[in-house]
CSV table of C-alpha atoms (C1' of nucleotides) in Angstrom, one decimal:
chain,number,residue,atom,x,y,z
G,22,MET,CA,-14.6,19.3,21.7
G,23,PRO,CA,-16.0,20.9,18.2
G,24,ARG,CA,-14.0,22.0,16.5
G,25,PRO,CA,-14.4,26.3,16.0
G,26,GLU,CA,-16.2,28.0,12.9
G,27,PRO,CA,-13.9,28.9,10.4
G,28,ILE,CA,-14.8,32.6,10.2
G,29,SER,CA,-17.2,33.9,8.1
G,30,ARG,CA,-16.5,35.4,4.1
G,31,ARG,CA,-17.9,38.8,5.6
G,32,ASP,CA,-15.6,39.0,8.3
G,33,ARG,CA,-12.3,37.7,7.3
G,34,PRO,CA,-12.5,37.5,3.4
G,35,ALA,CA,-10.6,35.0,1.9
G,36,LYS,CA,-7.3,35.7,1.3
G,37,PRO,CA,-7.1,35.9,-2.7
G,38,PRO,CA,-5.2,34.4,-4.7
G,39,LEU,CA,-1.8,36.7,-5.6
G,40,SER,CA,-2.1,38.2,-9.2
G,41,ARG,CA,-0.7,41.0,-10.8
G,42,ALA,CA,-4.5,42.8,-11.0
G,43,ALA,CA,-4.3,41.3,-7.4
G,44,ILE,CA,-1.3,43.4,-6.4
G,45,LEU,CA,-2.5,46.7,-8.5
G,46,ASP,CA,-5.4,46.6,-6.8
G,47,ALA,CA,-3.7,46.5,-3.5
G,48,ALA,CA,-1.4,49.2,-4.7
G,49,VAL,CA,-4.5,51.2,-5.6
G,50,ASP,CA,-6.2,51.0,-1.9
G,51,VAL,CA,-2.8,52.2,-0.1
G,52,VAL,CA,-2.0,54.6,-2.1
G,53,HIS,CA,-5.5,56.2,-1.9
G,54,ARG,CA,-5.5,55.4,1.9
G,55,ASP,CA,-1.8,57.2,2.8
G,56,GLY,CA,-0.8,58.5,-0.3
G,57,ALA,CA,2.4,57.1,-2.9
G,58,ALA,CA,5.3,57.6,-0.8
G,59,ALA,CA,3.4,54.9,1.9
G,60,LEU,CA,3.3,52.2,-1.2
G,61,THR,CA,6.4,50.2,-1.0
G,62,MET,CA,7.4,46.7,-1.8
G,63,ARG,CA,7.0,46.2,2.0
G,64,ARG,CA,4.0,47.5,2.9
G,65,LEU,CA,2.2,46.1,-0.1
G,66,ALA,CA,3.3,42.8,1.2
G,67,THR,CA,1.9,43.2,4.5
G,68,GLU,CA,-1.4,44.5,2.9
G,69,LEU,CA,-1.5,41.3,0.9
G,70,ASP,CA,-1.1,39.7,4.5
G,71,THR,CA,2.2,38.0,2.4
G,72,GLY,CA,5.8,38.8,2.8
G,73,PRO,CA,7.7,40.6,0.0
G,74,ALA,CA,9.5,38.5,-1.5
G,75,SER,CA,5.6,37.4,-2.8
G,76,LEU,CA,5.2,39.8,-5.1
G,77,TYR,CA,8.6,39.3,-6.8
G,78,VAL,CA,6.9,36.4,-8.5
G,79,TYR,CA,4.5,39.5,-10.6
G,80,VAL,CA,6.2,42.4,-10.3
G,81,ARG,CA,10.0,42.9,-11.1
G,82,ASN,CA,11.3,45.7,-8.8
G,83,THR,CA,9.4,48.5,-7.7
G,84,THR,CA,10.3,50.4,-11.0
G,85,GLU,CA,7.8,48.8,-12.5
G,86,LEU,CA,5.6,48.4,-10.1
G,87,ASN,CA,5.1,52.7,-10.7
G,88,ALA,CA,4.7,52.0,-14.3
G,89,LEU,CA,2.4,49.3,-13.7
G,90,LEU,CA,-0.1,52.2,-10.9
G,91,ILE,CA,0.5,55.2,-13.1
G,92,ASP,CA,-0.9,53.3,-16.4
G,93,ARG,CA,-3.6,52.5,-14.1
G,94,TYR,CA,-4.7,56.1,-12.8
G,95,LEU,CA,-4.1,57.2,-16.6
G,96,SER,CA,-7.5,55.1,-17.0
G,97,GLU,CA,-9.1,57.4,-15.0
G,98,LEU,CA,-8.7,59.8,-17.4
G,99,ASP,CA,-10.5,61.0,-20.6
G,100,LEU,CA,-8.3,60.6,-23.0
G,101,SER,CA,-10.9,61.0,-26.0
G,102,TRP,CA,-11.3,64.1,-28.7
G,103,ASP,CA,-14.4,64.3,-31.1
G,104,GLY,CA,-11.9,66.5,-33.1
G,105,ARG,CA,-14.9,69.7,-32.2
G,106,GLU,CA,-13.1,71.5,-29.3
G,107,ALA,CA,-10.5,73.2,-31.0
G,108,TRP,CA,-7.1,71.2,-30.3
G,109,ARG,CA,-5.5,73.9,-28.5
G,110,GLU,CA,-8.1,73.9,-25.8
G,111,ARG,CA,-7.9,70.1,-25.6
G,112,LEU,CA,-4.2,69.8,-25.6
G,113,GLN,CA,-4.0,72.6,-22.7
G,114,ARG,CA,-6.4,70.2,-20.6
G,115,VAL,CA,-5.2,67.0,-20.8
G,116,VAL,CA,-1.9,68.5,-19.9
G,117,ASP,CA,-3.5,70.3,-16.5
G,118,ASP,CA,-5.3,66.6,-16.5
G,119,TYR,CA,-2.1,64.8,-16.7
G,120,ALA,CA,-0.6,66.8,-14.2
G,121,GLY,CA,-3.1,67.2,-12.2
G,122,LEU,CA,-3.6,63.3,-11.8
G,123,LEU,CA,0.4,62.8,-11.1
G,124,ALA,CA,0.1,65.4,-8.6
G,125,SER,CA,-3.0,64.4,-6.9
G,126,GLN,CA,-0.5,61.4,-4.8
G,127,PRO,CA,2.9,63.4,-3.9
G,128,GLY,CA,4.7,60.3,-4.7
G,129,LEU,CA,2.9,60.1,-8.1
G,130,ALA,CA,4.8,61.7,-10.3
G,131,SER,CA,8.7,61.3,-9.0
G,132,ALA,CA,8.0,58.2,-10.1
G,133,ALA,CA,6.8,58.9,-13.3
G,134,LEU,CA,10.1,61.0,-13.6
G,135,THR,CA,12.2,57.8,-13.6
G,136,THR,CA,9.5,55.5,-14.9
G,137,TRP,CA,8.3,54.9,-18.4
G,138,PRO,CA,4.9,54.4,-17.7
G,139,ASP,CA,3.1,51.4,-19.6
G,140,GLY,CA,0.3,50.0,-20.6
G,141,PRO,CA,-2.4,50.6,-23.0
G,142,HIS,CA,-3.9,53.9,-20.8
G,143,TYR,CA,0.1,55.3,-21.3
G,144,LEU,CA,-0.3,54.8,-24.9
G,145,ASP,CA,-3.7,56.3,-25.5
G,146,LEU,CA,-2.3,59.0,-23.8
G,147,LEU,CA,0.6,59.9,-26.8
G,148,GLU,CA,-2.3,58.6,-29.7
G,149,LEU,CA,-4.5,61.5,-28.4
G,150,LEU,CA,-1.3,64.3,-27.9
G,151,MET,CA,-0.3,63.0,-31.0
G,152,ARG,CA,-3.8,63.3,-32.8
G,153,LEU,CA,-3.5,67.2,-31.8
G,154,LEU,CA,-0.7,68.1,-32.9
G,155,ASP,CA,-0.7,66.7,-35.9
G,156,ALA,CA,-4.3,68.4,-36.4
G,157,ALA,CA,-1.7,71.6,-35.5
G,158,GLY,CA,0.1,71.0,-38.4
G,159,ILE,CA,3.1,69.9,-37.4
G,160,ASP,CA,4.8,66.7,-38.5
G,161,VAL,CA,5.2,63.6,-37.1
G,162,GLU,CA,9.3,63.8,-36.2
G,163,THR,CA,8.7,67.1,-34.7
G,164,ALA,CA,5.1,66.3,-32.7
G,165,ALA,CA,6.9,63.3,-31.2
G,166,ARG,CA,9.7,65.7,-29.4
G,167,GLY,CA,6.4,67.8,-28.7
G,168,VAL,CA,4.9,64.9,-26.7
G,169,ASP,CA,7.9,64.3,-25.4
G,170,LEU,CA,8.3,68.1,-23.8
G,171,LEU,CA,4.8,68.4,-22.8
G,172,LEU,CA,5.1,64.9,-20.6
G,173,GLN,CA,8.2,66.1,-19.0
G,174,HIS,CA,6.8,69.4,-18.3
G,175,ALA,CA,3.3,68.0,-16.7
G,176,THR,CA,5.3,65.3,-15.1
G,177,ALA,CA,8.1,67.9,-13.7
G,178,SER,CA,5.5,70.2,-12.3
G,179,ALA,CA,3.8,67.9,-10.7
G,180,ALA,CA,7.2,66.7,-9.4
G,181,GLU,CA,8.0,69.8,-7.6
G,182,TRP,CA,4.5,70.8,-6.3
G,183,ALA,CA,4.2,67.7,-4.5
G,184,ALA,CA,7.5,68.0,-3.1
G,185,HIS,CA,7.0,71.4,-2.2
G,186,ALA,CA,4.0,70.2,-0.7
G,187,THR,CA,5.3,67.4,1.8
G,188,PRO,CA,6.4,68.5,5.5
G,189,ALA,CA,10.4,67.5,4.4
G,190,GLY,CA,9.8,69.8,1.2
G,191,GLN,CA,11.2,73.5,1.5
G,192,ASP,CA,8.3,75.9,1.0
G,193,LEU,CA,8.0,79.3,-1.1
G,194,ALA,CA,9.4,81.3,1.9
G,195,ASP,CA,13.4,79.3,1.4
G,196,LEU,CA,13.5,80.4,-1.8
G,197,THR,CA,12.2,83.6,-1.4
G,198,GLU,CA,14.6,84.0,1.3
G,199,THR,CA,17.1,83.0,-1.5
G,200,LEU,CA,16.7,85.5,-3.4
G,201,ASN,CA,16.6,88.6,-1.2
G,202,ALA,CA,20.7,87.8,-0.7
G,203,ALA,CA,21.0,89.2,-3.8
G,204,THR,CA,22.3,92.3,-4.1
G,205,ALA,CA,22.7,94.9,-6.9
G,206,GLU,CA,26.3,94.7,-7.2
G,207,ARG,CA,26.4,90.9,-7.8
G,208,HIS,CA,23.5,90.0,-8.6
G,209,PRO,CA,21.3,93.5,-10.5
G,210,SER,CA,19.2,91.8,-12.4
G,211,LEU,CA,17.8,90.3,-9.3
G,212,HIS,CA,17.5,92.7,-7.8
G,213,ARG,CA,15.8,94.9,-9.6
G,214,ALA,CA,13.2,92.0,-10.9
G,215,GLY,CA,12.7,91.3,-6.7
G,216,SER,CA,12.6,88.6,-4.4
G,217,THR,CA,9.4,87.8,-5.9
G,218,VAL,CA,8.8,87.5,-9.2
G,219,PHE,CA,9.8,83.2,-9.5
G,220,THR,CA,6.6,83.0,-7.2
G,221,SER,CA,3.9,85.0,-8.6
G,222,GLY,CA,0.8,83.5,-9.8
G,223,THR,CA,-0.7,79.9,-8.0
G,224,PRO,CA,1.5,77.1,-9.5
G,225,ASP,CA,-1.8,75.6,-11.9
G,226,GLU,CA,-1.4,79.2,-13.9
G,227,ARG,CA,2.2,78.8,-14.1
G,228,THR,CA,1.7,74.9,-15.2
G,229,ARG,CA,-0.8,76.7,-17.5
G,230,TRP,CA,1.6,79.6,-19.1
G,231,ALA,CA,4.2,77.1,-19.4
G,232,THR,CA,2.3,74.7,-21.1
G,233,THR,CA,1.8,77.2,-23.6
G,234,ALA,CA,5.1,78.6,-24.4
G,235,ILE,CA,6.0,75.2,-25.1
G,236,VAL,CA,2.8,74.6,-28.0
G,237,ASN,CA,3.3,77.6,-29.2
G,238,GLY,CA,8.0,76.5,-29.3
G,239,ILE,CA,6.6,73.8,-30.8
G,240,LEU,CA,4.6,75.9,-33.8
G,241,ALA,CA,7.1,78.3,-33.8
G,242,GLY,CA,9.7,76.8,-36.4
G,243,ALA,CA,11.1,74.2,-33.8
G,244,SER,CA,11.0,71.9,-36.6
G,245,GLU,CA,14.2,72.8,-37.4
G,246,HIS,CA,17.0,71.6,-36.3
G,247,PRO,CA,18.8,73.6,-33.3
G,248,ARG,CA,22.3,75.3,-34.1
G,249,ARG,CA,24.7,74.2,-32.1
X,7,MET,CA,57.2,50.6,29.1
X,8,PRO,CA,57.2,53.1,26.5
X,9,ARG,CA,53.5,54.9,25.5
X,10,PRO,CA,53.2,54.3,22.1
X,11,GLU,CA,53.6,57.0,19.5
X,12,PRO,CA,50.7,58.6,18.4
X,13,ILE,CA,50.1,57.7,14.6
X,14,SER,CA,51.5,60.2,12.6
X,15,ARG,CA,49.4,62.6,11.4
X,16,ARG,CA,50.6,61.8,7.7
X,17,ASP,CA,49.2,58.6,8.6
X,18,ARG,CA,46.0,59.6,10.3
X,19,PRO,CA,45.1,62.9,9.6
X,20,ALA,CA,43.7,64.6,12.4
X,21,LYS,CA,39.8,64.3,12.7
X,22,PRO,CA,39.1,67.5,11.2
X,23,PRO,CA,36.5,69.6,13.6
X,24,LEU,CA,32.8,69.0,12.5
X,25,SER,CA,31.2,72.5,10.4
X,26,ARG,CA,29.3,72.6,7.1
X,27,ALA,CA,32.0,73.1,4.8
X,28,ALA,CA,33.7,69.7,6.4
X,29,ILE,CA,30.4,68.0,5.6
X,30,LEU,CA,29.5,69.3,2.1
X,31,ASP,CA,34.0,68.6,1.4
X,32,ALA,CA,33.4,65.4,2.4
X,33,ALA,CA,29.5,65.2,0.3
X,34,VAL,CA,31.5,66.4,-2.5
X,35,ASP,CA,33.9,63.4,-2.1
X,36,VAL,CA,31.6,60.5,-1.4
X,37,VAL,CA,29.6,61.6,-4.4
X,38,HIS,CA,32.8,61.9,-6.6
X,39,ARG,CA,34.0,58.4,-5.5
X,40,ASP,CA,30.5,56.6,-5.8
X,41,GLY,CA,27.6,58.9,-7.1
X,42,ALA,CA,25.1,60.8,-5.9
X,43,ALA,CA,23.1,57.8,-5.0
X,44,ALA,CA,25.5,57.0,-2.3
X,45,LEU,CA,25.3,59.9,-0.3
X,46,THR,CA,23.3,59.2,2.5
X,47,MET,CA,23.5,60.4,6.0
X,48,ARG,CA,24.6,57.5,7.3
X,49,ARG,CA,27.5,57.3,4.9
X,50,LEU,CA,28.5,60.5,5.2
X,51,ALA,CA,28.7,60.4,8.7
X,52,THR,CA,31.1,57.0,8.3
X,53,GLU,CA,32.9,59.1,6.5
X,54,LEU,CA,33.5,61.6,9.2
X,55,ASP,CA,34.1,59.3,11.4
X,56,THR,CA,31.2,59.8,13.1
X,57,GLY,CA,27.8,59.0,14.0
X,58,PRO,CA,25.4,60.3,11.4
X,59,ALA,CA,23.6,62.3,14.1
X,60,SER,CA,26.1,64.7,14.3
X,61,LEU,CA,25.8,65.5,11.1
X,62,TYR,CA,22.0,66.8,11.9
X,63,VAL,CA,23.4,69.6,14.5
X,64,TYR,CA,24.7,71.7,10.6
X,65,VAL,CA,22.4,70.5,8.0
X,66,ARG,CA,18.3,70.3,9.0
X,67,ASN,CA,18.1,67.0,6.8
X,68,THR,CA,18.8,65.1,3.3
X,69,THR,CA,16.6,67.8,1.5
X,70,GLU,CA,18.9,70.7,3.0
X,71,LEU,CA,22.3,68.7,2.5
X,72,ASN,CA,21.2,68.3,-1.4
X,73,ALA,CA,20.6,71.8,-2.2
X,74,LEU,CA,23.6,72.9,-0.5
X,75,LEU,CA,25.4,69.8,-2.4
X,76,ILE,CA,23.7,71.3,-5.9
X,77,ASP,CA,24.8,74.6,-4.9
X,78,ARG,CA,28.7,73.9,-4.3
X,79,TYR,CA,28.8,71.3,-7.8
X,80,LEU,CA,27.6,74.9,-9.7
X,81,SER,CA,30.2,76.5,-8.4
X,82,GLU,CA,32.0,74.5,-11.2
X,83,LEU,CA,30.3,76.4,-14.3
X,84,ASP,CA,30.6,79.7,-16.0
X,85,LEU,CA,27.6,81.5,-15.0
X,86,SER,CA,29.2,84.9,-16.4
X,87,TRP,CA,28.6,86.6,-19.6
X,88,ASP,CA,30.7,89.1,-21.5
X,89,GLY,CA,27.3,90.7,-23.9
X,90,ARG,CA,29.3,88.8,-27.5
X,91,GLU,CA,28.2,85.7,-27.4
X,92,ALA,CA,25.1,85.8,-28.8
X,93,TRP,CA,21.7,86.1,-26.3
X,94,ARG,CA,20.3,82.6,-27.8
X,95,GLU,CA,24.1,80.8,-28.0
X,96,ARG,CA,25.2,81.8,-24.4
X,97,LEU,CA,21.7,80.5,-23.2
X,98,GLN,CA,21.7,77.0,-24.9
X,99,ARG,CA,25.5,76.5,-23.9
X,100,VAL,CA,24.3,77.8,-19.8
X,101,VAL,CA,21.1,74.9,-20.1
X,102,ASP,CA,23.2,72.2,-21.7
X,103,ASP,CA,25.9,73.2,-18.9
X,104,TYR,CA,23.5,73.0,-16.0
X,105,ALA,CA,21.8,69.7,-17.4
X,106,GLY,CA,25.3,67.8,-18.0
X,107,LEU,CA,26.0,69.3,-14.4
X,108,LEU,CA,23.7,67.1,-12.8
X,109,ALA,CA,22.9,64.2,-15.1
X,110,SER,CA,26.8,63.8,-14.6
X,111,GLN,CA,26.3,62.4,-11.0
X,112,PRO,CA,23.3,59.7,-11.3
X,113,GLY,CA,21.0,61.0,-8.2
X,114,LEU,CA,22.3,64.9,-8.4
X,115,ALA,CA,19.2,65.8,-11.0
X,116,SER,CA,16.8,63.9,-9.0
X,117,ALA,CA,17.7,65.8,-5.5
X,118,ALA,CA,17.6,68.9,-8.0
X,119,LEU,CA,14.1,68.4,-9.3
X,120,THR,CA,12.8,68.4,-5.2
X,121,THR,CA,14.6,70.9,-4.3
X,122,TRP,CA,15.4,74.7,-4.5
X,123,PRO,CA,18.9,75.1,-5.0
X,124,ASP,CA,20.1,77.1,-2.4
X,125,GLY,CA,23.2,79.6,-2.1
X,126,PRO,CA,25.3,82.2,-4.4
X,127,HIS,CA,26.4,80.5,-7.5
X,128,TYR,CA,22.4,79.3,-7.5
X,129,LEU,CA,21.2,83.0,-7.8
X,130,ASP,CA,24.4,83.1,-10.3
X,131,LEU,CA,22.9,81.4,-12.5
X,132,LEU,CA,19.5,83.1,-12.4
X,133,GLU,CA,21.0,86.4,-12.1
X,134,LEU,CA,22.4,85.0,-15.8
X,135,LEU,CA,19.2,83.6,-16.9
X,136,MET,CA,17.8,87.1,-16.7
X,137,ARG,CA,20.3,88.6,-18.2
X,138,LEU,CA,19.6,86.9,-21.1
X,139,LEU,CA,15.9,86.9,-21.3
X,140,ASP,CA,16.8,90.5,-20.8
X,141,ALA,CA,19.0,90.7,-23.8
X,142,ALA,CA,16.3,89.0,-26.2
X,143,GLY,CA,13.8,91.7,-25.0
X,144,ILE,CA,11.5,90.0,-22.6
X,145,ASP,CA,10.0,91.7,-20.1
X,146,VAL,CA,10.9,90.6,-16.4
X,147,GLU,CA,7.3,88.8,-15.3
X,148,THR,CA,8.2,86.1,-18.3
X,149,ALA,CA,11.4,86.5,-17.9
X,150,ALA,CA,11.2,84.9,-14.8
X,151,ARG,CA,8.0,82.3,-16.1
X,152,GLY,CA,10.8,81.7,-18.5
X,153,VAL,CA,14.3,80.6,-16.0
X,154,ASP,CA,11.6,78.9,-14.4
X,155,LEU,CA,10.9,76.7,-16.9
X,156,LEU,CA,14.6,76.6,-18.8
X,157,LEU,CA,15.8,75.0,-15.4
X,158,GLN,CA,12.6,73.3,-15.0
X,159,HIS,CA,13.1,71.4,-18.2
X,160,ALA,CA,17.8,71.0,-17.6
X,161,THR,CA,16.7,69.3,-14.2
X,162,ALA,CA,14.2,67.2,-15.7
X,163,SER,CA,16.2,65.5,-18.7
X,164,ALA,CA,19.0,65.2,-17.0
X,165,ALA,CA,16.9,63.7,-14.0
X,166,GLU,CA,15.2,60.9,-17.1
X,167,TRP,CA,18.4,60.3,-18.5
X,168,ALA,CA,20.1,60.0,-14.9
X,169,ALA,CA,17.3,57.3,-14.1
X,170,HIS,CA,18.0,54.9,-17.5
X,171,ALA,CA,21.1,55.1,-16.9
X,172,THR,CA,21.2,53.1,-13.2
X,173,PRO,CA,20.4,49.5,-13.4
X,174,ALA,CA,17.2,49.5,-12.3
X,175,GLY,CA,15.7,51.9,-14.8
X,176,GLN,CA,13.8,50.9,-17.8
X,177,ASP,CA,16.1,51.1,-21.0
X,178,LEU,CA,14.8,52.1,-24.3
X,179,ALA,CA,13.9,48.7,-25.4
X,180,ASP,CA,11.4,49.1,-23.2
X,181,LEU,CA,9.6,51.8,-24.2
X,182,THR,CA,9.7,50.9,-27.8
X,183,GLU,CA,8.2,47.7,-26.8
X,184,THR,CA,5.0,49.6,-25.1
X,185,LEU,CA,5.3,51.4,-28.5
X,186,ASN,CA,4.6,47.7,-30.8
X,187,ALA,CA,1.6,47.1,-28.9
X,188,ALA,CA,0.1,50.4,-30.6
X,189,THR,CA,-2.3,48.6,-33.3
X,190,ALA,CA,-3.7,50.4,-36.4
X,191,GLU,CA,-7.4,50.2,-35.0
X,192,ARG,CA,-6.8,52.2,-31.0
X,193,HIS,CA,-3.8,54.4,-31.9
X,194,PRO,CA,-3.6,55.0,-35.6
X,195,SER,CA,-1.6,58.0,-35.0
X,196,LEU,CA,0.9,56.4,-33.1
X,197,HIS,CA,1.1,53.3,-35.7
X,198,ARG,CA,1.8,55.3,-38.3
X,199,ALA,CA,4.5,57.1,-36.7
X,200,GLY,CA,6.0,54.0,-35.8
X,201,SER,CA,8.0,52.3,-32.5
X,202,THR,CA,10.9,54.5,-32.5
X,203,VAL,CA,10.0,58.0,-33.3
X,204,PHE,CA,9.9,59.1,-30.1
X,205,THR,CA,13.5,57.6,-29.0
X,206,SER,CA,15.6,58.9,-32.3
X,207,GLY,CA,18.7,61.1,-32.0
X,208,THR,CA,20.5,61.2,-29.4
X,209,PRO,CA,19.2,62.6,-25.9
X,210,ASP,CA,21.8,65.9,-25.9
X,211,GLU,CA,20.6,66.1,-29.5
X,212,ARG,CA,16.5,66.2,-27.4
X,213,THR,CA,17.4,68.3,-25.2
X,214,ARG,CA,18.7,70.6,-26.9
X,215,TRP,CA,16.0,70.5,-29.3
X,216,ALA,CA,13.6,71.2,-26.8
X,217,THR,CA,15.5,73.9,-25.4
X,218,THR,CA,15.4,75.6,-28.6
X,219,ALA,CA,11.7,75.4,-28.3
X,220,ILE,CA,11.1,76.6,-25.2
X,221,VAL,CA,13.6,79.8,-25.7
X,222,ASN,CA,10.7,80.4,-29.3
X,223,GLY,CA,7.7,79.5,-27.3
X,224,ILE,CA,8.8,82.3,-24.8
X,225,LEU,CA,9.8,84.5,-27.0
X,226,ALA,CA,6.9,83.8,-29.6
X,227,GLY,CA,4.0,85.7,-27.2
X,228,ALA,CA,4.3,84.0,-24.4
X,229,SER,CA,3.6,86.8,-21.9
X,230,GLU,CA,-0.2,87.1,-23.3
X,231,HIS,CA,-2.1,85.6,-20.8
X,232,PRO,CA,-3.0,81.9,-21.7
X,233,ARG,CA,-6.2,81.1,-22.2
X,234,ARG,CA,-8.0,79.5,-19.8
E,2,DA,C1',5.9,24.3,-9.2
E,3,DC,C1',4.8,27.9,-6.3
E,4,DC,C1',5.6,30.1,-3.1
E,5,DT,C1',7.7,32.4,1.6
E,6,DG,C1',11.0,32.7,6.2
E,7,DA,C1',14.1,35.0,7.1
E,8,DA,C1',18.3,36.8,6.5
E,9,DC,C1',21.6,40.5,3.8
E,10,DA,C1',22.6,45.1,3.6
E,11,DC,C1',20.9,48.9,4.3
E,12,DC,C1',17.7,53.8,5.4
E,13,DG,C1',16.9,58.8,7.8
E,14,DT,C1',15.8,61.1,12.4
E,15,DT,C1',15.5,61.2,16.8
E,16,DC,C1',16.6,61.6,22.2
E,17,DA,C1',18.2,60.1,26.0
E,18,DA,C1',23.0,60.2,27.8
E,19,DG,C1',27.6,61.3,27.6
E,20,DT,C1',32.0,64.7,27.9
H,22,DA,C1',27.6,73.9,25.3
H,23,DC,C1',28.1,70.7,22.0
H,24,DC,C1',28.3,66.2,20.7
H,25,DT,C1',27.0,61.5,20.0
H,26,DG,C1',25.2,55.8,21.2
H,27,DA,C1',22.0,53.5,20.3
H,28,DA,C1',17.5,52.7,19.3
H,29,DC,C1',12.8,53.6,17.0
H,30,DA,C1',11.4,52.4,12.3
H,31,DC,C1',11.8,51.8,9.1
H,32,DC,C1',13.4,50.1,3.1
H,33,DG,C1',14.8,47.0,-1.5
H,34,DT,C1',15.9,42.7,-3.2
H,35,DT,C1',17.5,37.6,-2.7
H,36,DC,C1',17.9,33.0,-2.2
H,37,DA,C1',17.4,28.7,1.3
H,38,DA,C1',14.2,25.9,2.1
H,39,DG,C1',9.3,24.5,2.6
H,40,DT,C1',4.2,22.9,0.6
DNA sequence: ACCTGAACACCGTTCAAGT
DNA sequence: ACCTGAACACCGTTCAAGT
């Protein structure tokens, strides 16, 4: 009896050896197909045709996996600045881009909130932001705090945006309903403001407004130490 | 044979009937004893001496549970303002308090990020913030956006703080290490700034700085629409 | 040395069946 | 009508055992 031909490479590609890079590639595939929420150690192991335990040889834990993945996604962003575009415009754009990137895959943002992305592209992002704030005439210490705040804002916005887009999340109607409970007696300011003030405008526009406010705040004497 | 005495109430209190309130009480107990990360539907059911399915009669899902719980915790905060304390000071204090509250129980903050707290005390918080920004001379629409941003900041700060305090989280050393990879060629600004700029100061102090910056940003002509 | 099967200790949510 | 046992479809992580 003839030994059966091995299945051709084309039909069933040879199982590639595991490596950090191979794991990250598979992670990108999973996120692309089923969203970041589907990216679990077990799912990733299935994808790589192995058991979950094998991944732990290359990745310390889920947190580290997420940190690596975000850096990987960051590589798709334009993080250059020729110095000709006004710093304000460039800053607005990179913050928008970063928030958009994190929001593009539900779950990526919430990972970014509890994880410092770790890798060369994240450094590129930090470098760009520091350059822009330096161009704005802001001293290094203040700039570092500003970068922190801007990234926090971008990440949190993306997380909120993503959370309310999932089926388990609440939607805007819930908040409006809550606000309708505001009475003229106990909550006069809210009552006067109406139940839609907190939800007017597009999420995009609201995020841009906030970014502008933060930048203005950094410029407006934020180098002073806050009073207790 | 005499029927055994029923176990006395003192030894084994009568199983109270389920209700939203009873569930929330048990949730507070669980969080108090084992932290917000331990608050799961199953754990809560065990606590209430029933099966997890029973909870779904009173609470739609985990998201709603968290929303209710945060409001419950909010009731412990002082949300009054007599108008004598300067608005800036009062604002700083309530934001600090809110962030502290969310950070006090690991997991509460990350719930708040993806969940609008729902209940009377959350309305009290919104009311106070709107009053304070009104006292600062800010128009209603801008104030609403400002409140949004301030709460986002408080929540995100608490989430970060809590995340890095858990065993699974990264610690500051990781970020410093990442920054050490910045070279004078590719990342001159970072290289110049040094690897500790992003981690200098206490988390508390950094959060206060950011709050001040945001307030200044709201004041500093943030009522203009941002340029595209 | 490198890799992994199987186990441990969990999850949220649903639904058919009981009282 | 109200409640729930049991099941469904998952998790992250560890470690003893295999190649």
